[in-house]
mmCIF file of C-alpha atoms in Angstrom:
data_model
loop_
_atom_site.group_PDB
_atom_site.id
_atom_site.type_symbol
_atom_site.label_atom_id
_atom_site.label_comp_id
_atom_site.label_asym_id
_atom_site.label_seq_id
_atom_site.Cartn_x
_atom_site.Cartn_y
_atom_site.Cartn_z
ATOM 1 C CA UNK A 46 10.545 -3.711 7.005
ATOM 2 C CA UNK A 47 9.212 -0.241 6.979
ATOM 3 C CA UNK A 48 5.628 0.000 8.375
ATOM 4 C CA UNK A 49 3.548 1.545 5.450
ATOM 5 C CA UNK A 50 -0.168 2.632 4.345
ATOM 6 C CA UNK A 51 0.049 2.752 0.412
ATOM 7 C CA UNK A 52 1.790 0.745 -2.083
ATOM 8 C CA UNK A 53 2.574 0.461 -5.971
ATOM 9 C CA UNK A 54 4.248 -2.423 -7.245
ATOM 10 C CA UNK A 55 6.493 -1.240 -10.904
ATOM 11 C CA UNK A 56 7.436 -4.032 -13.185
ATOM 12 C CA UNK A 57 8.882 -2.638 -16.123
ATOM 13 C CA UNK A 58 11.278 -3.863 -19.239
ATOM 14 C CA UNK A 59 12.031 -0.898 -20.719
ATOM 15 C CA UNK A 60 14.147 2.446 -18.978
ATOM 16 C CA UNK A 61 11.586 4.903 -20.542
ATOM 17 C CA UNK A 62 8.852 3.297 -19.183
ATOM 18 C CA UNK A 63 10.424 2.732 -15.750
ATOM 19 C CA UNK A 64 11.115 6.192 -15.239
ATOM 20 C CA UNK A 65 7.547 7.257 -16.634
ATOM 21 C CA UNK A 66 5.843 4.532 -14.209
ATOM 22 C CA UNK A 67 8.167 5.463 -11.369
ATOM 23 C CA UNK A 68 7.274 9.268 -11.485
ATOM 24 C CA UNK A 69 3.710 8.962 -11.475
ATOM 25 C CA UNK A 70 4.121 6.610 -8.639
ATOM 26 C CA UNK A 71 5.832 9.034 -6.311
ATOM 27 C CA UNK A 72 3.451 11.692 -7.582
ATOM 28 C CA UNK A 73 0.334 9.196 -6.589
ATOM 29 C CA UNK A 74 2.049 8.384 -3.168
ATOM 30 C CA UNK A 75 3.132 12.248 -2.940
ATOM 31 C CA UNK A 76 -0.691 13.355 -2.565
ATOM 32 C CA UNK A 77 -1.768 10.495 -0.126
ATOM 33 C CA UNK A 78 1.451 11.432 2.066
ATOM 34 C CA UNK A 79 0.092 15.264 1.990
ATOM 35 C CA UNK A 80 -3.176 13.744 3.961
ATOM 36 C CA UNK A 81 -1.249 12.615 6.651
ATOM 37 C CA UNK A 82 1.753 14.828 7.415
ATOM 38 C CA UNK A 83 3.599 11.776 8.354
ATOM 39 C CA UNK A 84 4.899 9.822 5.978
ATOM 40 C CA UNK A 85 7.489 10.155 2.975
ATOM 41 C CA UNK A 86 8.397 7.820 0.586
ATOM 42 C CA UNK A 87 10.565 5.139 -0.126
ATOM 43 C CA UNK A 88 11.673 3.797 -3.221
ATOM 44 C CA UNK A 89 12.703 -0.076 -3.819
ATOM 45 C CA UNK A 90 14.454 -2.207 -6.619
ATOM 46 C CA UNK A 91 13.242 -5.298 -5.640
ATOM 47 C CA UNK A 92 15.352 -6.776 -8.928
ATOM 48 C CA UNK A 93 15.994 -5.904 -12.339
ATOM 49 C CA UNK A 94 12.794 -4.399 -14.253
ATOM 50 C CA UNK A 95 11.076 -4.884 -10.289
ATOM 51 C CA UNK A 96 10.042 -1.929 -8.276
ATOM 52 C CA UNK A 97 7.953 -1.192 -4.753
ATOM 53 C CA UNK A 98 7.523 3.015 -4.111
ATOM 54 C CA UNK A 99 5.196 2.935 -0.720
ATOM 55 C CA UNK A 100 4.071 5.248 2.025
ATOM 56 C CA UNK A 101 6.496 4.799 4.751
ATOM 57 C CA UNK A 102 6.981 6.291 8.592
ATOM 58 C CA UNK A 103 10.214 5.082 8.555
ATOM 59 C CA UNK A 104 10.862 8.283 5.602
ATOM 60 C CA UNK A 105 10.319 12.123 7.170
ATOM 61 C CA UNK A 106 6.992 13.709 5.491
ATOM 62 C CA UNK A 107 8.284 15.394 2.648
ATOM 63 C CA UNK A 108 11.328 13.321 1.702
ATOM 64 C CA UNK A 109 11.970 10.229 -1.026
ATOM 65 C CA UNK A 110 14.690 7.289 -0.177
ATOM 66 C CA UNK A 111 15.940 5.250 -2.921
ATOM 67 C CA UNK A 112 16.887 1.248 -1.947
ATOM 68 C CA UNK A 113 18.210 -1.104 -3.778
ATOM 69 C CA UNK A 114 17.568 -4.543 -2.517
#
């Protein structure tokens, strides 16, 4: 499990609304990643309609990773 600092928990029913919620996630986790130069983010589908994005040091600074568990 990737250590981490931040995290946003998505649970959507809808496509529209998942990718709305999802990009203002990564744009959330995007600024509190540019306050500590260490940290990108990753991306999980926990299940259907369920989705983590969090801070992780297990992601380069800069970079987004998609998983699907």
């Amino acid at each position: 499990m990737p250590s981490t600092t931040q995290t946003i928990d998505i649970q959507v029913h809808d496509r529209k609304v998942l990718d709305e919620r999802l990009d203002a996630a990564v744009r959330c986790l995007q600024e509190a990643a540019i306050l500590t130069g260490t940290h990108g983010i990753m991306v999980t589908r926990n299940r259907p309609g369920s989705y983590t994005a969090t801070l992780s040091d297990k992601v380069p600074f800069g970079m987004t990773r998609e998983i699907i568990l």
